[in-house]
Structures are given as structure tokens and as C-alpha cells.
XYZ file of C-alpha atoms in Angstrom:
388
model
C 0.535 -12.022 -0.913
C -0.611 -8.760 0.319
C -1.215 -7.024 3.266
C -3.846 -9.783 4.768
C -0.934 -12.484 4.046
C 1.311 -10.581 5.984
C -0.756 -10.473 8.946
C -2.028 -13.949 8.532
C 1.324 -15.658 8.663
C 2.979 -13.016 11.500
C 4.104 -15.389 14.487
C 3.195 -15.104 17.527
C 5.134 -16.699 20.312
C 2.736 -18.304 23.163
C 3.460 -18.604 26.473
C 4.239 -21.965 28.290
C 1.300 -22.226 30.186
C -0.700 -22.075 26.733
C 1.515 -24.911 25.494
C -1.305 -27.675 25.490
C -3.546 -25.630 23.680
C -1.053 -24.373 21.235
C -0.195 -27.881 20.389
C -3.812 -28.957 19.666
C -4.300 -25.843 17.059
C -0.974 -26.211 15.621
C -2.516 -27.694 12.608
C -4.479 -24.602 11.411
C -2.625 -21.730 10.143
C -4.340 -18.100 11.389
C -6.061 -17.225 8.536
C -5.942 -14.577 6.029
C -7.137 -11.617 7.776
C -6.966 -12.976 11.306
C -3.636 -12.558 13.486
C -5.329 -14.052 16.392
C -6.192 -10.564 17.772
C -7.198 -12.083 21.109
C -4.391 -14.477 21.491
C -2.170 -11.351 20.497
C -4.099 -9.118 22.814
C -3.351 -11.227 25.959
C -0.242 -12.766 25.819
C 1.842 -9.920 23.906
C 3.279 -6.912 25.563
C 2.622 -4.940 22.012
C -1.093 -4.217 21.191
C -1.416 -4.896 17.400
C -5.459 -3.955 17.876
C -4.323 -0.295 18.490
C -1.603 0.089 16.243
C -2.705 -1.583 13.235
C -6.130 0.789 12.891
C -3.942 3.402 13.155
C -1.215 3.180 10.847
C -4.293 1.600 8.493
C -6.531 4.542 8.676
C -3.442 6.895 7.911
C -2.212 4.299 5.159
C -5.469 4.746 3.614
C -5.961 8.237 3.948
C -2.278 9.346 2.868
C -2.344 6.773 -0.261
C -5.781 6.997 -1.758
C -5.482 10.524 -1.965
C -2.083 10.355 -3.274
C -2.581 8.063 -5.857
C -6.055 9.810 -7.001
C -3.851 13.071 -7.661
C -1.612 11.036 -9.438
C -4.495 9.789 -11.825
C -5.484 13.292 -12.066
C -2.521 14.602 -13.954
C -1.799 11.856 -15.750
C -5.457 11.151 -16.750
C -5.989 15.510 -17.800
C -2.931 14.718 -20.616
C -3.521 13.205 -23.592
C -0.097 13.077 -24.251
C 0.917 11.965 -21.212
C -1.354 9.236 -20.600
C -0.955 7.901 -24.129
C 2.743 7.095 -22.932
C 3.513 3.662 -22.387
C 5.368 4.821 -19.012
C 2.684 6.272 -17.851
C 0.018 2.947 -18.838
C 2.209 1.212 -16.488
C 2.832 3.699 -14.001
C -1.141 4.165 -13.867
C -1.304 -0.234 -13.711
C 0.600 0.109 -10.687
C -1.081 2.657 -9.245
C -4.127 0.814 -9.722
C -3.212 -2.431 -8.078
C -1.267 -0.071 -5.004
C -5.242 1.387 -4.695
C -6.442 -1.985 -4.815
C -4.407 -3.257 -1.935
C -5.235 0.255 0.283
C -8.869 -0.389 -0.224
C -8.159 -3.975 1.744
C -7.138 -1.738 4.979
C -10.737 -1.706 6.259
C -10.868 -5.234 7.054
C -7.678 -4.600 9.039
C -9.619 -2.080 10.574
C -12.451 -4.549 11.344
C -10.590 -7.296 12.415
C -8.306 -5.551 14.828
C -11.197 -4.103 16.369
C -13.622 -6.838 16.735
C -10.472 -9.437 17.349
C -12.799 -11.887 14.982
C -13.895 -11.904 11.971
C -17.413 -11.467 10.619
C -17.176 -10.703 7.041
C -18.016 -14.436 6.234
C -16.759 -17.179 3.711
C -16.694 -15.321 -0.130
C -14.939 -12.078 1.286
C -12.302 -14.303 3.216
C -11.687 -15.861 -0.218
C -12.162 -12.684 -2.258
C -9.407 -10.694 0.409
C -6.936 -13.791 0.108
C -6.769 -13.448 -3.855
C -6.847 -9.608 -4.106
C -3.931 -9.298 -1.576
C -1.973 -12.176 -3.502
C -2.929 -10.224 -7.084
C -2.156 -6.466 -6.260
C 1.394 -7.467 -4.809
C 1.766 -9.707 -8.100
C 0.726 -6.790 -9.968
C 2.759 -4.870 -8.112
C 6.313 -5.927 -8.574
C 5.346 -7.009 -12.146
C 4.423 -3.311 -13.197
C 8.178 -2.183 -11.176
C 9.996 -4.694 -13.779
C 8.299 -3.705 -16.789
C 8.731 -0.597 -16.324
C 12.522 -1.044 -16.135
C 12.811 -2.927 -19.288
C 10.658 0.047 -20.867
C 12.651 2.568 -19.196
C 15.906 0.682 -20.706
C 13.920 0.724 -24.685
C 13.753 4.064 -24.012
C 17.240 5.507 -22.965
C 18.883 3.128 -25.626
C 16.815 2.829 -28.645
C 19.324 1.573 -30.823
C 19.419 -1.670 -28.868
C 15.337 -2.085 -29.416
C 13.301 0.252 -31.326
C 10.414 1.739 -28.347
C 7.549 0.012 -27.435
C 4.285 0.334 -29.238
C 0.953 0.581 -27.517
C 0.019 -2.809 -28.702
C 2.949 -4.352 -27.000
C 2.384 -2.082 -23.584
C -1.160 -3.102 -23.590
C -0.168 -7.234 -24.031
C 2.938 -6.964 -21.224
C -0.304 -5.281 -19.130
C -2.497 -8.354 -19.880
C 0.790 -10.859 -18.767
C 1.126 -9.104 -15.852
C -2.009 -9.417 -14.735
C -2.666 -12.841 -16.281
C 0.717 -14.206 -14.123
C -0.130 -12.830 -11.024
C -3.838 -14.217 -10.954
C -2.267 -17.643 -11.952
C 0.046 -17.444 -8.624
C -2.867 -16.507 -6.525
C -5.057 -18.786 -7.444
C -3.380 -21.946 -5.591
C -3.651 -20.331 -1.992
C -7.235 -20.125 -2.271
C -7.490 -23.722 -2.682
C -6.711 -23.989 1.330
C -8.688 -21.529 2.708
C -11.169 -22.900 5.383
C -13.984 -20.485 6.476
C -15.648 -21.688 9.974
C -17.107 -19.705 11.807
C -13.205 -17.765 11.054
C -11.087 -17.095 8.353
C -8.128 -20.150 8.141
C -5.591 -21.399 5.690
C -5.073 -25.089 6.671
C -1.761 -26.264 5.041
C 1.050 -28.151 6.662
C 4.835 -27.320 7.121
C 5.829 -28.859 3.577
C 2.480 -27.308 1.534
C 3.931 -24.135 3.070
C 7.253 -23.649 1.942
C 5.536 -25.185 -1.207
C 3.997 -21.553 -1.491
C 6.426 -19.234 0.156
C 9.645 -20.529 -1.651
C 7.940 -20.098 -5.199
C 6.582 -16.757 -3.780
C 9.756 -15.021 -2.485
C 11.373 -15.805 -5.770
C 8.945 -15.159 -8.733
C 7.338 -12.168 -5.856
C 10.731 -10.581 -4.806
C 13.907 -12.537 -5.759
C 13.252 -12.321 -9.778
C 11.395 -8.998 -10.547
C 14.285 -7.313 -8.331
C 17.253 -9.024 -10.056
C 15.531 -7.803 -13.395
C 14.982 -3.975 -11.991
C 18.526 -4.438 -11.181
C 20.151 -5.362 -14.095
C 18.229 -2.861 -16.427
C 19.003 -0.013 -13.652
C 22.533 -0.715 -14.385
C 22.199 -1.002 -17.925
C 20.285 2.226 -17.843
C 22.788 4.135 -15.642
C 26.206 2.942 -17.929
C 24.441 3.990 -21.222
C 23.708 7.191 -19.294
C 27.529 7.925 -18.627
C 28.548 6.166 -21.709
C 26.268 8.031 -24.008
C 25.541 11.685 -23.041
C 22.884 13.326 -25.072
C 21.204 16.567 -24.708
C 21.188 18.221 -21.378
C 17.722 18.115 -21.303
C 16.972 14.316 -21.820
C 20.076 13.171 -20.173
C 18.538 15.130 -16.720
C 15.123 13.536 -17.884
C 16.041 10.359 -17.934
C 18.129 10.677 -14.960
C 14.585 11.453 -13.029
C 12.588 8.877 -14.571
C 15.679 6.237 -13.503
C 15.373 7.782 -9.778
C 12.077 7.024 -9.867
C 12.157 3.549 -10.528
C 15.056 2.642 -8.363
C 13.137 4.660 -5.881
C 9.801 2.741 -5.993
C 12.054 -0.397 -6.179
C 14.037 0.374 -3.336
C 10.313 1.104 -0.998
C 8.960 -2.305 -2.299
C 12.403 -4.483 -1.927
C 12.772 -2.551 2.307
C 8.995 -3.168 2.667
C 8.727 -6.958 1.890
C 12.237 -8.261 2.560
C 11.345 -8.207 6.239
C 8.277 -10.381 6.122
C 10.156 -12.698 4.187
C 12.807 -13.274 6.788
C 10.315 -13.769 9.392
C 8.173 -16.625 7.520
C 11.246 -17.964 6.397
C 12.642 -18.021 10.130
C 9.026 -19.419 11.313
C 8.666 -22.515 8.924
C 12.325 -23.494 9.342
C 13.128 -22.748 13.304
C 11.994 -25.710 15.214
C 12.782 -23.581 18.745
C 10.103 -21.263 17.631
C 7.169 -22.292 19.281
C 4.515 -20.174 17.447
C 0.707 -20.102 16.678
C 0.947 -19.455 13.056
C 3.244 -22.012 12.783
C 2.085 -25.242 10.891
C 1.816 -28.541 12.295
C 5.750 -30.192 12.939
C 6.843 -32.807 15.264
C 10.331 -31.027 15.861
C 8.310 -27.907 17.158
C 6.214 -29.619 19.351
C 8.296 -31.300 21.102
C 10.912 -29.048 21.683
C 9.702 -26.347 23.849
C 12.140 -23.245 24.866
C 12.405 -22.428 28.343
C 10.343 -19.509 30.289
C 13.197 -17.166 30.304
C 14.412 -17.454 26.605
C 10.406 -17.502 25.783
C 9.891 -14.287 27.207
C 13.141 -12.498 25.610
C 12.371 -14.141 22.227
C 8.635 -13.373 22.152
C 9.417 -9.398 22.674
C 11.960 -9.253 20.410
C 9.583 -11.484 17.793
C 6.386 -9.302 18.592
C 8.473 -5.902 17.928
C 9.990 -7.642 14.587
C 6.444 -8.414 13.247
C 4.794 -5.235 14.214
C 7.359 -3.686 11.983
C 7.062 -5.811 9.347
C 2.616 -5.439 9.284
C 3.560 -1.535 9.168
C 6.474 -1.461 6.833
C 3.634 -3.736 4.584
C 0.910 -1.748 5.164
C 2.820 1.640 4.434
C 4.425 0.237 1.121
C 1.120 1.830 -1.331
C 1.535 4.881 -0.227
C 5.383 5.759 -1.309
C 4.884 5.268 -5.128
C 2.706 9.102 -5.610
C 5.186 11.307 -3.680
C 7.998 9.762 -5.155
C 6.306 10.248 -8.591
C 5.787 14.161 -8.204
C 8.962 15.590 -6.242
C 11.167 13.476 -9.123
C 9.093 14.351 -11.975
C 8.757 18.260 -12.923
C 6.367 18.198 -15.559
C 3.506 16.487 -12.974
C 4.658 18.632 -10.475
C 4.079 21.454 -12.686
C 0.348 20.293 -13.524
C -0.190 19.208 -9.708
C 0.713 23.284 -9.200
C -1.425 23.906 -12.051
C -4.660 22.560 -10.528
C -4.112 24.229 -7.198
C -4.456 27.071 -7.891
C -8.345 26.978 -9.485
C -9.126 25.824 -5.982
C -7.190 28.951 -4.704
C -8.472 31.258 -6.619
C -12.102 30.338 -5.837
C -11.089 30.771 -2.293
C -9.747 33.686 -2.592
C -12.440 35.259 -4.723
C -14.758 34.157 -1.863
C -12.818 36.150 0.505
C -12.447 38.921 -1.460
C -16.546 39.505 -1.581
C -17.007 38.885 2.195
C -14.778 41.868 2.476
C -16.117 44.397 -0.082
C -19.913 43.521 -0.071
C -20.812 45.417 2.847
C -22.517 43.382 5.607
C -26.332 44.119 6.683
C -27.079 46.808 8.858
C -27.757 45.472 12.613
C -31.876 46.302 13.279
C -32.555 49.227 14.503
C -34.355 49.735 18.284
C -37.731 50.605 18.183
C -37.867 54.802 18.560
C -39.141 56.025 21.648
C -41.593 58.593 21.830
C -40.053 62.150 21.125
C -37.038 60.656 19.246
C -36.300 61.305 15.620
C -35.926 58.319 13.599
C -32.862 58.218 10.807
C -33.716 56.192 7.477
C -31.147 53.776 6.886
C -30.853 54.551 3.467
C -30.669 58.051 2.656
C -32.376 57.342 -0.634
C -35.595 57.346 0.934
C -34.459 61.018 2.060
C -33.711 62.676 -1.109
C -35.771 60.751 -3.461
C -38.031 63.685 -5.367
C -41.066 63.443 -5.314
């Protein structure tokens, strides 16, 4: 359930003249990885080919390097990375990396409109996208019922390692046990495919949108607020009570990106599986679809407005890994503080560099051959007043 299933399952709306064909292919869903570049390519007015590399290669750029500083100061503190927060905050940085390292086969497909990466990676993409996004929203949760332990230990006493490292082994263990169904319907030939009907779908999506969204978010939610009234209920020191007021930010923060990135791919597979006026090639096979066809006029209007919706949802998707490191350094001063800390080594080694190309004088430029009758000048006046 990751950034492939997003663009696997984005419809498409197909022109009337391609209505024979689209009713013969109905029964295979575009696959993992594939949107049907070349389908997309010349019946859409939006070119996902050139946008998606794009927004891709500055996904992976921007995240990857965010989330690698954000390893860095946590990783350089004992103390800090012996925190359970921080176990879980580097878990979901981990599975966010993860998912940016699947860009490149958005990269590949959109530019070679097929794919070519074979069988075992179509498989291998279709559970990693489904994992990291399990992993995800799981780490978000936890971390509110931690952050709750923590602002109101008298309810539960604070979680011990051994307990951070088992909810780390659930989280993981749950969201490998949800992807492991949708592999079961991959088909690889010659292309990347996930053959299910109309019924086997909403089998997967309704189960997904709640234990993936609808769940993890109600439980953020009600520990947020549980958080924030012991907050203005109980005021402490000045100190922790602005402390825990950033480390609450933060997760309603990261909550907040991964609740406005997903919520509109939901709305659009939900609208796709249960529209029967949506004529669409990643739509499964339904007898109410095809034969009900919408007319040229409302095609066109529909298919713009449809192409622009899905576009937005691939990049909202796509963009969702890399919101969890800023977020994590301009709320929390004591990594911002080491983040400052480690620049300036690198400064200083640049500006040491500088400072000797400015004092250590530069070689003298080679002087012309004398003519005859001229007097030569050494060039070090050493050789001049050196006794003898």
C-alpha cells in the first residue's frame, strides 16, 4: 500500500472510441508499478511520464538526505538513541527510507511506459510498498501511546526497552501479515498485473483503509487529546511542559502529513470500485460498468477533472516521506542544536581552506628568457646575500 499501489490503482478514464478495447482488458487491474504510461500518454491531456520523474527525483533527493541527517543526530547520542521515542522515531524513519528508495522504478516506468524489471521485483515492489506504509502509520500510533506514558506517568509507569523493542517487532510483524495477501494476485507477463475482480477488491481496500488509515488515526487522535488535557490540566515545570508541548506538535504534525497525503487516494479507489458511470482502465471487471457508458461530452469533462485528481493524489503520495525530518528538527531544539553542531566542522574546514589560499603566497609566474645585455634579477634574494 505504498507508492506503487497508488499508481497501480489511479483511474484513468478512456475515451469512447477505445471502448471495445477497454471492455476486453477490463478484467486485469494495471499492475503494481504500471499506470498504463502509454494509455495515459495518449489519451490524457496531463503527462504523468514527465511529472512523476520529477517530483520522484526531488522526493528522493529532498527525503533521503533528510532522513540520513536525522539518523545522524540521533545515531551520535547515546542518550538519545537509547530513548524509546527516538527507537520509534528512527523505525519510522526507516520504513519512510524504504518507501523513497522504491522512487526509481517510478522513474523507470514512467520513462520506458513498460516495465522491464521482471517477475521477483514486481512481487518484491508490491510487498515493500504495502510494508513501509504498514510500518508507517503503525510507528505514528505507537508513538502516541508512548508519548501519552510519558506526559502522564501516573496512569502507566514508562516504557522499558524490552517493551519498545516487542511493540517494534508487532509492528512490523502486522504489517507484513497485511501485505502478504496482495501478492497472492500478482500476475507477471511480459508486465506487471494484479488480476482481482470488483468484490476481491474491496475485499482488500475496505480492510486497508481501516486497519491503514481509519484505526491508527482514531488512536493518534484520542491519545493527542489525552495528551493535550493532561497538559492544561497538569502544568509542571516550564521546561517539560514546553518540551512536551514540541514533542506533541510533532506527532500531530507527522499525523496530520500522513492523514492529507493518503485520504485522497482513498476517495478515489473508493469512488472507482463503487461508481458504475466511471468507465476506467484500472477498474475491475463489472457488468454495471460495461454497459453503461457516459456520453462524449460528460467523458471529456470527467476525465480532466479525474486525471488532475489523480495526479495530485501520486504526488501528495509520493511527497508524504519526505515531511517527517523537517518537521523533526524545526520542532525539536535539542536536534536542531546538534544538526548546528555538525555544520560547522564542515565550515570550518572550508574556511581553513580559504584562509591558506589567501596567505600562502602563490608561485611566481616564469620569468622570460633575458636577452642579451639585460641584467637578470634572482627571484629569491637569498641567492643574493647568501655568504659565501
Amino acid at each position: 500500500m505504498g507508492f506503487k499501489l497508488c499508481l497501480e490503482h489511479v483511474p484513468v478514464i478512456a475515451s469512447v472510441s477505445n471502448r471495445d478495447w477497454l471492455i476486453s482488458t477490463q478484467s486485469i487491474m494495471p499492475a503494481i508499478v504500471n499506470l498504463l504510461f502509454n494509455t495515459v500518454s495518449t489519451n490524457t491531456t496531463i503527462s504523468f511520464s514527465l511529472v512523476l520523474p520529477l517530483v520522484s527525483i526531488l522526493s528522493l533527493l529532498v527525503g533521503v538526505g533528510g532522513h540520513l541527517l536525522m539518523w545522524l543526530v540521533l545515531m551520535r547520542n547515546p542518550r538519545r538513541r537509547s530513548k524509546p521515542s527516538s527507537v520509534l522515531l528512527l523505525n519510522l524513519s526507516f520504513a519512510d527510507l524504504c518507501a523513497l528508495l522504491t522512487l526509481p522504478c517510478v522513474l523507470l516506468s514512467a520513462s520506458s511506459q513498460n516495465w522491464q524489471l521482471g517477475g521477483g521485483v514486481c512481487v518484491l515492489l508490491s510487498f515493500m510498498t504495502s510494508l513501509t506504509a504498514g510500518v508507517d502509520i503503525f510507528s505514528l500510533a505507537a508513538l502516541s501511546v508512548l508519548r501519552y506514558r510519558i506526559v502522564a506517568p501516573s496512569t502507566r509507569p514508562p516504557a522499558t526497552p524490552t517493551q519498545v523493542a516487542g511493540t517494534v517487532a508487532v509492528i512490523w510483524l502486522v504489517s507484513i501479515a497485511m501485505a502478504l495477501p496482495k501478492v497472492t494476485y500478482i500476475q507477471f507477463d511480459s508486465g506487471c498485473t494484479w488480476s482481482v475482480g470488483r468484490g476481491h477488491w474491496l475485499g482488500f481496500l475496505v480492510p486497508a483503509f481501516l486497519v491503514y488509515y481509519v484505526a491508527p488515526l482514531l488512536c493518534i487522535a484520542l491519545h493527542c487529546g489525552l495528551i493535550i488535557t493532561h497538559l492544561y490540566r497538569c502544568r509542571g515545570t516550564l521546561a517539560a511542559d514546553h518540551r512536551n508541548k514540541k514533542a506533541t506538535a510533532l506527532l500531530i504534525g507527522s499525523t496530520l502529513v500522513f492523514a492529507i497525503s493518503w485520504l485522497p487516494y482513498y476517495v478515489l479507489e473508493f469512488v472507482n470500485v463503487l461508481s458504475p458511470s466511471l468507465n476506467s482502465v484500472s477498474s475491475p471487471e463489472s457488468p454495471a460498468s460495461s454497459s453503461t457508458a457516459p456520453s462524449p461530452a460528460s467523458s471529456t469533462e470527467v476525465s480532466l477533472l479525474w486525471e488532475v485528481a489523480s495526479l495530485s493524489a501520486i504526488l501528495l503520495i509520493c511527497l508524504a516521506p519526505c515531511w517527517n525530518p523537517p518537521l523533526y528538527f524545526l520542532l525539536s531544539k535539542p536536534a536542531l542544536r546538534q544538526l548546528r553542531g555538525l555544520l560547522p566542522i564542515m565550515h570550518q574546514h572550508w574556511r581553513a581552506a580559504t584562509f591558506l589560499q589567501h596567505i600562502v603566497p602563490k608561485h611566481a609566474p616564469t620569468q622570460p628568457h633575458s636577452q642579451p645585455g639585460s641584467q637578470h634579477v634572482p627571484q629569491n634574494i637569498l641567492e643574493v646575500t647568501h655568504p659565501q
